[in-house]
Amino acid sequence: MAGAADQNDTIFGKILRGEIPAARVWEDEHCIAFRDVSPAAPTHVLVIPREHLRTANDFVDADPALLGHLLVVAAKIARQEGIAEGGYRLVMNCNPDGGQSVYHVHLHVLGGRQMSWPPG
Ligand code: AMP
């Protein structure tokens, strides 16, 4: 989990601080959501907490209400994006084997096409 000295130099930390642009689709006191710069589906939005949690492993010490909030916002974004009824996929990659590349926790909201299973 982030300590006081953690500057969050991840790309998402920079987006949170407004140092680099992002196409934001949601913003509240706990999280923001923006379009993935390299979309893997017609709709591809990332929901991130303002708090710097590095990976899903940090959830062990995190506020469960915050974690629940991320899911609520993801569902609202799915509705907002018009993919709720057709269906969508929520993904959170963790550490190298999970395919994580940015070490600020983020929930992928993917939709607008048929998803396959199992994931690659
Ligand atoms: P992950 O591999 O699960 O860590 O996902 C990181 C995601 O962040 C990838 O889907 C990238 O395309 C996306 N990404 C990286 N840089 C940016 C950026 N500047 N703005 C929006 N999305 C980004």
PDB file of C-alpha atoms and ligand atoms in Angstrom:
ATOM      1  CA  MET A   1       0.000   0.000   0.000  1.00  0.00           C
ATOM      2  CA  ALA A   2       1.058   3.579  -0.489  1.00  0.00           C
ATOM      3  CA  GLY A   3       2.985   5.302   2.254  1.00  0.00           C
ATOM      4  CA  ALA A   4       3.250   9.021   2.939  1.00  0.00           C
ATOM      5  CA  ALA A   5       6.427   9.195   0.879  1.00  0.00           C
ATOM      6  CA  ASP A   6       4.781   7.489  -2.114  1.00  0.00           C
ATOM      7  CA  GLN A   7       4.762   9.960  -4.997  1.00  0.00           C
ATOM      8  CA  ASN A   8       2.736   7.637  -7.219  1.00  0.00           C
ATOM      9  CA  ASP A   9       4.908   8.070 -10.263  1.00  0.00           C
ATOM     10  CA  THR A  10       2.795   5.667 -12.262  1.00  0.00           C
ATOM     11  CA  ILE A  11       1.126   6.949 -15.406  1.00  0.00           C
ATOM     12  CA  PHE A  12      -2.202   6.826 -13.570  1.00  0.00           C
ATOM     13  CA  GLY A  13      -0.791   8.955 -10.751  1.00  0.00           C
ATOM     14  CA  LYS A  14       0.069  11.533 -13.398  1.00  0.00           C
ATOM     15  CA  ILE A  15      -3.445  11.332 -14.834  1.00  0.00           C
ATOM     16  CA  LEU A  16      -4.934  11.769 -11.335  1.00  0.00           C
ATOM     17  CA  ARG A  17      -2.830  14.885 -10.783  1.00  0.00           C
ATOM     18  CA  GLY A  18      -3.747  16.246 -14.219  1.00  0.00           C
ATOM     19  CA  GLU A  19      -0.138  16.111 -15.416  1.00  0.00           C
ATOM     20  CA  ILE A  20      -1.103  14.138 -18.499  1.00  0.00           C
ATOM     21  CA  PRO A  21      -4.475  14.152 -20.248  1.00  0.00           C
ATOM     22  CA  ALA A  22      -7.083  11.421 -20.226  1.00  0.00           C
ATOM     23  CA  ALA A  23     -10.606  11.170 -21.610  1.00  0.00           C
ATOM     24  CA  ARG A  24     -12.452  11.102 -18.299  1.00  0.00           C
ATOM     25  CA  VAL A  25     -15.936   9.599 -18.182  1.00  0.00           C
ATOM     26  CA  TRP A  26     -16.410   9.600 -14.382  1.00  0.00           C
ATOM     27  CA  GLU A  27     -15.095  11.518 -11.430  1.00  0.00           C
ATOM     28  CA  ASP A  28     -16.032  11.524  -7.755  1.00  0.00           C
ATOM     29  CA  GLU A  29     -14.280  11.930  -4.429  1.00  0.00           C
ATOM     30  CA  HIS A  30     -13.070   8.315  -4.353  1.00  0.00           C
ATOM     31  CA  CYS A  31     -12.228   7.430  -7.948  1.00  0.00           C
ATOM     32  CA  ILE A  32     -11.987   8.505 -11.546  1.00  0.00           C
ATOM     33  CA  ALA A  33     -12.588   6.620 -14.786  1.00  0.00           C
ATOM     34  CA  PHE A  34     -11.193   7.320 -18.231  1.00  0.00           C
ATOM     35  CA  ARG A  35     -10.934   5.690 -21.643  1.00  0.00           C
ATOM     36  CA  ASP A  36      -8.066   3.255 -22.200  1.00  0.00           C
ATOM     37  CA  VAL A  37      -5.575   4.787 -24.631  1.00  0.00           C
ATOM     38  CA  SER A  38      -5.210   1.435 -26.394  1.00  0.00           C
ATOM     39  CA  PRO A  39      -8.724   0.004 -26.330  1.00  0.00           C
ATOM     40  CA  ALA A  40      -9.147  -3.766 -26.427  1.00  0.00           C
ATOM     41  CA  ALA A  41     -12.884  -3.471 -27.163  1.00  0.00           C
ATOM     42  CA  PRO A  42     -15.259  -0.830 -28.566  1.00  0.00           C
ATOM     43  CA  THR A  43     -15.822   0.305 -24.982  1.00  0.00           C
ATOM     44  CA  HIS A  44     -12.741   0.136 -22.743  1.00  0.00           C
ATOM     45  CA  VAL A  45     -12.767   2.258 -19.608  1.00  0.00           C
ATOM     46  CA  LEU A  46     -10.444   2.095 -16.601  1.00  0.00           C
ATOM     47  CA  VAL A  47     -11.776   2.807 -13.113  1.00  0.00           C
ATOM     48  CA  ILE A  48      -9.082   3.779 -10.620  1.00  0.00           C
ATOM     49  CA  PRO A  49      -9.210   4.789  -6.957  1.00  0.00           C
ATOM     50  CA  ARG A  50      -7.692   8.136  -6.025  1.00  0.00           C
ATOM     51  CA  GLU A  51      -5.814   6.291  -3.296  1.00  0.00           C
ATOM     52  CA  HIS A  52      -2.650   4.664  -4.584  1.00  0.00           C
ATOM     53  CA  LEU A  53      -3.115   0.942  -4.116  1.00  0.00           C
ATOM     54  CA  ARG A  54      -0.435  -0.800  -6.184  1.00  0.00           C
ATOM     55  CA  THR A  55      -2.069  -4.170  -6.780  1.00  0.00           C
ATOM     56  CA  ALA A  56      -5.097  -6.203  -5.781  1.00  0.00           C
ATOM     57  CA  ASN A  57      -2.890  -7.665  -3.049  1.00  0.00           C
ATOM     58  CA  ASP A  58      -3.214  -4.317  -1.247  1.00  0.00           C
ATOM     59  CA  PHE A  59      -6.943  -4.989  -0.855  1.00  0.00           C
ATOM     60  CA  VAL A  60      -6.092  -7.004   2.255  1.00  0.00           C
ATOM     61  CA  ASP A  61      -5.505  -3.721   4.117  1.00  0.00           C
ATOM     62  CA  ALA A  62      -7.838  -1.466   2.113  1.00  0.00           C
ATOM     63  CA  ASP A  63     -11.241  -0.011   2.946  1.00  0.00           C
ATOM     64  CA  PRO A  64     -13.867  -2.519   1.758  1.00  0.00           C
ATOM     65  CA  ALA A  65     -16.247   0.378   1.083  1.00  0.00           C
ATOM     66  CA  LEU A  66     -13.779   1.831  -1.412  1.00  0.00           C
ATOM     67  CA  LEU A  67     -13.433  -1.508  -3.172  1.00  0.00           C
ATOM     68  CA  GLY A  68     -17.198  -1.881  -3.369  1.00  0.00           C
ATOM     69  CA  HIS A  69     -17.461   1.651  -4.689  1.00  0.00           C
ATOM     70  CA  LEU A  70     -15.212   0.780  -7.630  1.00  0.00           C
ATOM     71  CA  LEU A  71     -17.631  -1.983  -8.628  1.00  0.00           C
ATOM     72  CA  VAL A  72     -20.654   0.279  -8.258  1.00  0.00           C
ATOM     73  CA  VAL A  73     -19.000   2.888 -10.472  1.00  0.00           C
ATOM     74  CA  ALA A  74     -18.059   0.225 -13.033  1.00  0.00           C
ATOM     75  CA  ALA A  75     -21.716  -0.838 -13.254  1.00  0.00           C
ATOM     76  CA  LYS A  76     -22.830   2.785 -13.624  1.00  0.00           C
ATOM     77  CA  ILE A  77     -20.283   3.311 -16.392  1.00  0.00           C
ATOM     78  CA  ALA A  78     -21.533   0.206 -18.193  1.00  0.00           C
ATOM     79  CA  ARG A  79     -25.023   1.701 -18.109  1.00  0.00           C
ATOM     80  CA  GLN A  80     -23.713   5.122 -19.150  1.00  0.00           C
ATOM     81  CA  GLU A  81     -21.823   3.576 -22.072  1.00  0.00           C
ATOM     82  CA  GLY A  82     -24.858   1.588 -23.221  1.00  0.00           C
ATOM     83  CA  ILE A  83     -23.269  -1.853 -22.761  1.00  0.00           C
ATOM     84  CA  ALA A  84     -25.051  -2.977 -19.588  1.00  0.00           C
ATOM     85  CA  GLU A  85     -27.783  -5.038 -21.256  1.00  0.00           C
ATOM     86  CA  GLY A  86     -25.630  -6.512 -23.998  1.00  0.00           C
ATOM     87  CA  GLY A  87     -23.002  -7.417 -21.449  1.00  0.00           C
ATOM     88  CA  TYR A  88     -19.471  -6.567 -20.548  1.00  0.00           C
ATOM     89  CA  ARG A  89     -16.422  -7.808 -18.698  1.00  0.00           C
ATOM     90  CA  LEU A  90     -14.707  -6.469 -15.584  1.00  0.00           C
ATOM     91  CA  VAL A  91     -11.011  -7.333 -15.344  1.00  0.00           C
ATOM     92  CA  MET A  92      -8.322  -6.542 -12.800  1.00  0.00           C
ATOM     93  CA  ASN A  93      -4.857  -7.823 -13.604  1.00  0.00           C
ATOM     94  CA  CYS A  94      -2.478  -8.434 -10.695  1.00  0.00           C
ATOM     95  CA  ASN A  95       1.316  -8.550 -10.890  1.00  0.00           C
ATOM     96  CA  PRO A  96       3.309 -10.035 -13.799  1.00  0.00           C
ATOM     97  CA  ASP A  97       1.498 -13.350 -14.138  1.00  0.00           C
ATOM     98  CA  GLY A  98      -1.822 -11.506 -14.179  1.00  0.00           C
ATOM     99  CA  GLY A  99      -0.604  -9.226 -16.942  1.00  0.00           C
ATOM    100  CA  GLN A 100      -0.506  -6.018 -14.895  1.00  0.00           C
ATOM    101  CA  SER A 101       1.524  -3.233 -16.502  1.00  0.00           C
ATOM    102  CA  VAL A 102       0.526  -0.157 -14.474  1.00  0.00           C
ATOM    103  CA  TYR A 103       1.029  -0.391 -10.715  1.00  0.00           C
ATOM    104  CA  HIS A 104      -1.945   1.654  -9.632  1.00  0.00           C
ATOM    105  CA  VAL A 105      -4.975  -0.594  -9.205  1.00  0.00           C
ATOM    106  CA  HIS A 106      -7.493  -0.308 -12.025  1.00  0.00           C
ATOM    107  CA  LEU A 107     -10.649  -2.070 -13.076  1.00  0.00           C
ATOM    108  CA  HIS A 108     -11.047  -2.593 -16.821  1.00  0.00           C
ATOM    109  CA  VAL A 109     -14.635  -2.200 -18.094  1.00  0.00           C
ATOM    110  CA  LEU A 110     -14.740  -3.874 -21.501  1.00  0.00           C
ATOM    111  CA  GLY A 111     -17.740  -4.191 -23.785  1.00  0.00           C
ATOM    112  CA  GLY A 112     -19.288  -3.686 -27.182  1.00  0.00           C
ATOM    113  CA  ARG A 113     -18.174  -7.033 -28.569  1.00  0.00           C
ATOM    114  CA  GLN A 114     -18.462 -10.727 -27.728  1.00  0.00           C
ATOM    115  CA  MET A 115     -15.799 -11.717 -25.175  1.00  0.00           C
ATOM    116  CA  SER A 116     -14.115 -15.100 -25.275  1.00  0.00           C
ATOM    117  CA  TRP A 117     -13.325 -17.437 -22.402  1.00  0.00           C
ATOM    118  CA  PRO A 118     -10.889 -18.453 -21.014  1.00  0.00           C
ATOM    119  CA  PRO A 119      -8.792 -15.292 -21.271  1.00  0.00           C
ATOM    120  CA  GLY A 120      -5.404 -15.681 -22.907  1.00  0.00           C
TER     121      GLY A 120
HETATM  122  P1  AMP B   1      -2.867  -3.443 -17.120  1.00  0.00           P
HETATM  123  O1  AMP B   1      -2.045  -4.105 -18.180  1.00  0.00           O
HETATM  124  O2  AMP B   1      -3.980  -4.299 -16.569  1.00  0.00           O
HETATM  125  O3  AMP B   1      -1.981  -2.871 -16.026  1.00  0.00           O
HETATM  126  O4  AMP B   1      -3.625  -2.254 -17.816  1.00  0.00           O
HETATM  127  C1  AMP B   1      -3.039  -1.015 -18.052  1.00  0.00           C
HETATM  128  C2  AMP B   1      -3.866  -0.333 -19.109  1.00  0.00           C
HETATM  129  O5  AMP B   1      -3.543   1.043 -19.092  1.00  0.00           O
HETATM  130  C3  AMP B   1      -3.612  -0.828 -20.531  1.00  0.00           C
HETATM  131  O6  AMP B   1      -4.837  -1.328 -21.081  1.00  0.00           O
HETATM  132  C4  AMP B   1      -3.108   0.405 -21.262  1.00  0.00           C
HETATM  133  O7  AMP B   1      -3.565   0.487 -22.587  1.00  0.00           O
HETATM  134  C5  AMP B   1      -3.663   1.524 -20.405  1.00  0.00           C
HETATM  135  N1  AMP B   1      -2.939   2.784 -20.449  1.00  0.00           N
HETATM  136  C6  AMP B   1      -1.599   2.971 -20.380  1.00  0.00           C
HETATM  137  N2  AMP B   1      -1.310   4.286 -20.439  1.00  0.00           N
HETATM  138  C7  AMP B   1      -2.489   4.936 -20.537  1.00  0.00           C
HETATM  139  C8  AMP B   1      -2.850   6.309 -20.635  1.00  0.00           C
HETATM  140  N3  AMP B   1      -1.945   7.292 -20.646  1.00  0.00           N
HETATM  141  N4  AMP B   1      -4.168   6.632 -20.739  1.00  0.00           N
HETATM  142  C9  AMP B   1      -5.096   5.654 -20.734  1.00  0.00           C
HETATM  143  N5  AMP B   1      -4.826   4.338 -20.635  1.00  0.00           N
HETATM  144  C10 AMP B   1      -3.529   3.984 -20.545  1.00  0.00           C
END
